[in-house]
Short mmCIF file of C-alpha atoms in Angstrom, two decimals:
data_model
loop_
_atom_site.label_atom_id
_atom_site.label_comp_id
_atom_site.label_asym_id
_atom_site.label_seq_id
_atom_site.Cartn_x
_atom_site.Cartn_y
_atom_site.Cartn_z
CA GLN V 953 -15.39 -11.33 8.23
CA VAL V 954 -13.56 -13.29 5.97
CA LEU V 955 -11.14 -16.44 7.89
CA SER V 956 -8.05 -17.38 5.40
CA GLN V 957 -5.50 -20.22 6.33
CA GLU V 958 -2.39 -20.61 3.54
CA SER V 959 -1.13 -24.73 3.57
CA GLY V 960 1.50 -26.02 0.76
CA PRO V 961 4.90 -28.14 1.42
CA GLY V 962 7.87 -25.81 3.89
CA LEU V 963 10.31 -27.01 1.82
CA VAL V 964 10.74 -26.84 -2.07
CA LYS V 965 14.17 -27.76 -4.08
CA PRO V 966 15.29 -25.45 -6.63
CA SER V 967 13.72 -25.54 -9.77
CA GLU V 968 11.03 -26.70 -9.09
CA THR V 969 7.48 -25.07 -8.94
CA LEU V 970 6.22 -23.83 -5.74
CA SER V 971 2.30 -24.24 -4.42
CA LEU V 972 0.28 -23.19 -1.80
CA THR V 973 -3.49 -22.58 -1.00
CA CYS V 974 -5.68 -20.30 0.75
CA THR V 975 -8.75 -21.38 2.14
CA VAL V 976 -11.31 -18.93 2.82
CA ALA V 977 -13.95 -19.70 5.83
CA GLY V 978 -16.78 -17.25 5.55
CA GLY V 979 -18.91 -17.72 2.34
CA SER V 980 -18.71 -18.88 -1.44
CA LEU V 981 -15.70 -16.77 -3.40
CA ARG V 982 -18.11 -16.24 -5.96
CA ALA V 983 -20.04 -14.05 -4.25
CA GLY V 984 -19.78 -10.46 -3.30
CA SER V 985 -17.13 -8.57 -5.05
CA TYR V 986 -12.64 -9.27 -3.85
CA PHE V 987 -9.30 -9.24 -4.81
CA TYR V 988 -8.03 -12.65 -3.47
CA SER V 989 -3.97 -11.88 -3.30
CA TRP V 990 -1.02 -13.65 -2.87
CA LEU V 991 1.84 -11.74 -0.48
CA ARG V 992 5.71 -12.48 0.81
CA ARG V 993 7.64 -11.30 3.54
CA PRO V 994 11.64 -12.66 2.84
CA ALA V 995 13.13 -13.01 5.84
CA GLY V 996 15.11 -9.70 6.63
CA LYS V 997 12.73 -7.81 4.20
CA GLY V 998 10.01 -5.95 3.44
CA LEU V 999 6.42 -6.82 2.28
CA GLU V 1000 5.54 -8.30 -1.59
CA TRP V 1001 2.34 -8.17 -3.62
CA LEU V 1002 3.30 -11.43 -5.90
CA GLY V 1003 -0.84 -11.18 -7.37
CA HIS V 1004 -4.47 -11.29 -7.02
CA VAL V 1005 -7.59 -13.09 -8.49
CA GLN V 1006 -11.03 -11.86 -9.15
CA THR V 1007 -14.38 -12.86 -7.82
CA VAL V 1008 -15.17 -12.87 -11.59
CA GLY V 1009 -11.84 -15.40 -12.52
CA SER V 1010 -9.00 -12.50 -14.06
CA THR V 1011 -5.88 -12.28 -12.74
CA THR V 1012 -3.03 -9.82 -12.02
CA TYR V 1013 0.43 -9.74 -11.38
CA ASN V 1014 3.70 -8.49 -10.42
CA PRO V 1015 5.65 -7.63 -13.70
CA SER V 1016 8.35 -8.34 -11.33
CA LEU V 1017 7.02 -11.78 -11.10
CA ASP V 1018 4.04 -12.51 -13.43
CA ARG V 1019 6.40 -15.26 -15.42
CA ARG V 1020 6.95 -17.72 -13.08
CA LEU V 1021 3.48 -16.67 -11.58
CA THR V 1022 -0.37 -18.11 -12.24
CA ILE V 1023 -3.45 -17.57 -9.74
CA SER V 1024 -6.11 -19.36 -9.87
CA LEU V 1025 -9.77 -19.64 -8.29
CA ASP V 1026 -11.05 -22.37 -6.86
CA PRO V 1027 -15.01 -21.65 -5.44
CA SER V 1028 -15.55 -24.93 -5.07
CA LYS V 1029 -14.14 -25.51 -2.63
CA THR V 1030 -13.60 -22.16 -2.00
CA GLN V 1031 -10.02 -21.65 -1.98
CA PHE V 1032 -7.28 -19.74 -4.32
CA SER V 1033 -3.73 -20.85 -5.18
CA LEU V 1034 -1.01 -19.82 -6.28
CA ARG V 1035 2.37 -20.98 -8.97
CA LEU V 1036 5.25 -19.81 -8.87
CA SER V 1037 7.62 -21.74 -10.85
CA SER V 1038 11.75 -21.98 -11.97
CA VAL V 1039 11.85 -21.23 -7.75
CA THR V 1040 15.46 -20.40 -6.05
CA ALA V 1041 17.10 -19.09 -2.89
CA ALA V 1042 15.46 -15.80 -2.82
CA ASP V 1043 11.80 -17.40 -3.28
CA THR V 1044 12.46 -18.37 0.46
CA ALA V 1045 9.28 -16.68 2.40
CA VAL V 1046 6.43 -16.19 4.64
CA TYR V 1047 3.69 -16.08 2.03
CA TYR V 1048 0.36 -14.76 2.60
CA CYS V 1049 -3.47 -14.72 1.13
CA ALA V 1050 -5.14 -12.18 1.87
CA THR V 1051 -8.78 -10.16 0.69
CA THR V 1052 -9.56 -7.21 -0.37
CA LYS V 1053 -13.02 -5.69 -1.22
CA VAL V 1054 -13.79 -4.37 -3.48
CA PRO V 1055 -14.19 -1.15 -4.96
CA HIS V 1056 -12.82 0.42 -1.58
CA ALA V 1057 -11.78 3.81 0.01
CA PRO V 1058 -7.35 4.88 -0.97
CA GLY V 1059 -5.16 2.45 1.11
CA HIS V 1060 -8.35 0.22 2.44
CA ALA V 1061 -6.63 -2.49 -0.13
CA PHE V 1062 -5.88 -6.27 2.26
CA ASP V 1063 -8.65 -6.29 4.85
CA PHE V 1064 -8.13 -10.50 6.14
CA TRP V 1065 -5.05 -12.12 5.85
CA GLY V 1066 -4.07 -15.57 6.57
CA GLN V 1067 -1.53 -16.45 9.46
CA GLY V 1068 1.20 -17.14 6.85
CA SER V 1069 3.03 -20.41 5.64
CA LYS V 1070 7.30 -20.22 5.82
CA VAL V 1071 8.68 -21.85 1.75
CA THR V 1072 11.80 -22.40 1.86
CA VAL V 1073 13.79 -23.09 -1.49
CA SER V 1074 17.13 -25.34 -0.49
CA SER V 1075 17.81 -28.75 -1.81
CA ILE Z 1203 5.92 3.48 -7.62
CA HIS Z 1204 8.70 2.87 -5.27
CA MET Z 1205 7.94 3.74 -1.33
CA THR Z 1206 11.11 5.27 0.53
CA GLN Z 1207 10.39 4.41 4.28
CA SER Z 1208 12.51 6.23 6.83
CA PRO Z 1209 14.20 4.66 9.41
CA SER Z 1210 14.27 1.10 9.00
CA PHE Z 1211 14.50 0.68 12.79
CA LEU Z 1212 14.07 3.06 15.29
CA SER Z 1213 14.92 3.03 18.78
CA ALA Z 1214 12.70 4.35 21.57
CA SER Z 1215 10.70 4.16 25.42
CA VAL Z 1216 7.65 3.48 26.81
CA GLY Z 1217 6.01 7.26 27.18
CA ASP Z 1218 8.06 8.59 23.76
CA LYS Z 1219 6.30 10.15 20.25
CA VAL Z 1220 8.16 8.26 16.99
CA THR Z 1221 7.50 9.43 13.93
CA ILE Z 1222 7.85 6.94 10.68
CA VAL Z 1223 8.25 8.39 7.19
CA CYS Z 1224 7.14 7.30 3.26
CA ARG Z 1225 7.82 8.64 0.60
CA ALA Z 1226 6.63 8.34 -2.81
CA SER Z 1227 8.12 8.16 -5.80
CA GLN Z 1228 5.41 9.24 -7.67
CA ASP Z 1229 2.01 11.19 -6.58
CA ILE Z 1230 0.01 8.71 -5.68
CA SER Z 1231 -3.16 11.13 -3.08
CA ASN Z 1232 -4.09 9.88 -0.78
CA ASN Z 1233 -3.83 6.49 -1.45
CA LEU Z 1234 -1.96 4.94 1.32
CA ALA Z 1235 -1.80 3.16 4.78
CA TRP Z 1236 0.20 2.26 7.40
CA PHE Z 1237 0.50 -1.54 8.71
CA GLN Z 1238 1.31 -3.07 12.08
CA GLN Z 1239 2.68 -6.88 11.61
CA LYS Z 1240 4.03 -8.26 15.22
CA PRO Z 1241 6.40 -11.87 14.82
CA GLY Z 1242 4.74 -15.06 13.72
CA GLU Z 1243 1.59 -12.23 13.12
CA ALA Z 1244 -0.41 -11.17 10.10
CA PRO Z 1245 -0.02 -7.67 9.42
CA GLU Z 1246 -2.97 -5.44 10.12
CA ARG Z 1247 -4.33 -2.40 9.22
CA LEU Z 1248 -3.86 1.39 11.30
CA ILE Z 1249 -4.91 3.99 9.13
CA PHE Z 1250 -5.52 4.49 5.33
CA SER Z 1251 -6.32 6.67 3.39
CA ALA Z 1252 -3.37 8.75 4.07
CA SER Z 1253 -5.52 9.76 7.60
CA ILE Z 1254 -7.88 7.69 8.72
CA SER Z 1255 -7.81 5.41 11.51
CA GLU Z 1256 -9.47 1.87 11.67
CA GLY Z 1257 -12.18 0.86 13.66
CA GLY Z 1258 -10.98 -0.05 17.50
CA VAL Z 1259 -6.97 1.76 16.57
CA SER Z 1260 -5.51 3.99 19.62
CA SER Z 1261 -5.75 7.38 18.84
CA ARG Z 1262 -2.31 7.29 19.83
CA PHE Z 1263 -2.19 6.05 16.48
CA SER Z 1264 -1.96 8.51 13.62
CA GLY Z 1265 -0.54 9.14 10.05
CA SER Z 1266 -0.54 12.55 8.24
CA GLY Z 1267 -0.17 13.35 4.63
CA PHE Z 1268 -0.70 13.55 0.44
CA GLY Z 1269 0.67 13.32 -3.03
CA THR Z 1270 4.40 11.44 -2.23
CA GLU Z 1271 5.02 12.07 1.36
CA PHE Z 1272 3.78 10.37 4.32
CA THR Z 1273 4.03 10.41 8.17
CA LEU Z 1274 2.97 7.85 11.02
CA THR Z 1275 3.07 9.80 14.40
CA ILE Z 1276 2.47 7.12 17.80
CA THR Z 1277 1.72 8.86 20.61
CA SER Z 1278 2.81 7.95 24.20
CA LEU Z 1279 4.22 4.44 23.68
CA GLN Z 1280 3.00 1.19 25.51
CA PRO Z 1281 4.39 -2.39 25.09
CA GLU Z 1282 2.44 -3.60 22.66
CA ASP Z 1283 3.71 -0.99 20.09
CA PHE Z 1284 6.72 -1.90 19.97
CA ALA Z 1285 6.90 -4.23 16.25
CA THR Z 1286 7.37 -3.80 12.33
CA TYR Z 1287 5.05 -1.00 11.09
CA TYR Z 1288 4.97 -1.44 7.18
CA CYS Z 1289 3.60 1.29 4.94
CA LEU Z 1290 1.19 0.56 1.59
CA GLN Z 1291 0.31 1.72 -1.43
CA ASP Z 1292 -2.07 1.57 -3.84
CA TYR Z 1293 -2.34 3.72 -6.61
CA ASN Z 1294 -0.74 1.68 -9.37
CA TYR Z 1295 -1.22 -2.37 -8.53
CA TYR Z 1296 0.51 -2.70 -4.45
CA THR Z 1297 4.11 -1.87 -3.17
CA PHE Z 1298 5.25 -1.48 0.43
CA GLY Z 1299 7.54 0.42 1.91
CA GLN Z 1300 11.04 -1.90 3.83
CA GLY Z 1301 9.04 -1.33 7.43
CA THR Z 1302 10.72 -0.36 10.99
CA ARG Z 1303 11.26 -2.25 13.82
CA LEU Z 1304 10.68 -0.35 16.50
CA GLU Z 1305 12.51 -1.64 19.32
CA ILE Z 1306 12.25 -0.86 22.82
CA LYS Z 1307 15.20 0.50 24.38
#
């Protein structure tokens, strides 16, 4: 079982950078092989995968967002982070962190989720 | 890969049987999962590999399909089943369907 919790500001101004952190309990982020992901769900819309960082530190991003997105790992703090630059109202959403053990069976992504952190982009 | 999920809204009664469909824009083999999400909670996976139920998930939930068309069937609806359901493909990156909101009639 991997327990995780998102944290960060609930309000961000347009054009600024949204920063969130996911704190993971249950062991070192360098142990085993995992994908540490960020996802979001805008109000009234479906879930969107943003990207992930692997245990070894390499990253993969959603091509629709990758120019604005940075996901990084801080294993000393058992945390991984999201930075999304140049935000607009369209980035208002509930943001989730999730963990996937790899390798995995088909369709077996996103095993453990945080409870979500609501972020509003507004001046 | 684009996932088209239907219907987007479903109204049903306790005891009913309902079916939700997800269509992929290209062949994704069996790389499909179904998630349930209740208000204020994180999504929870019900089905993976298109048809394999997670441990502890009620046998009222079943998944089927392969390639481009997939279904989630819920039989004998219970009050706790009224939630939003999403399909997810992980064949190439990760894409969710737009969701099906299941409400009590």
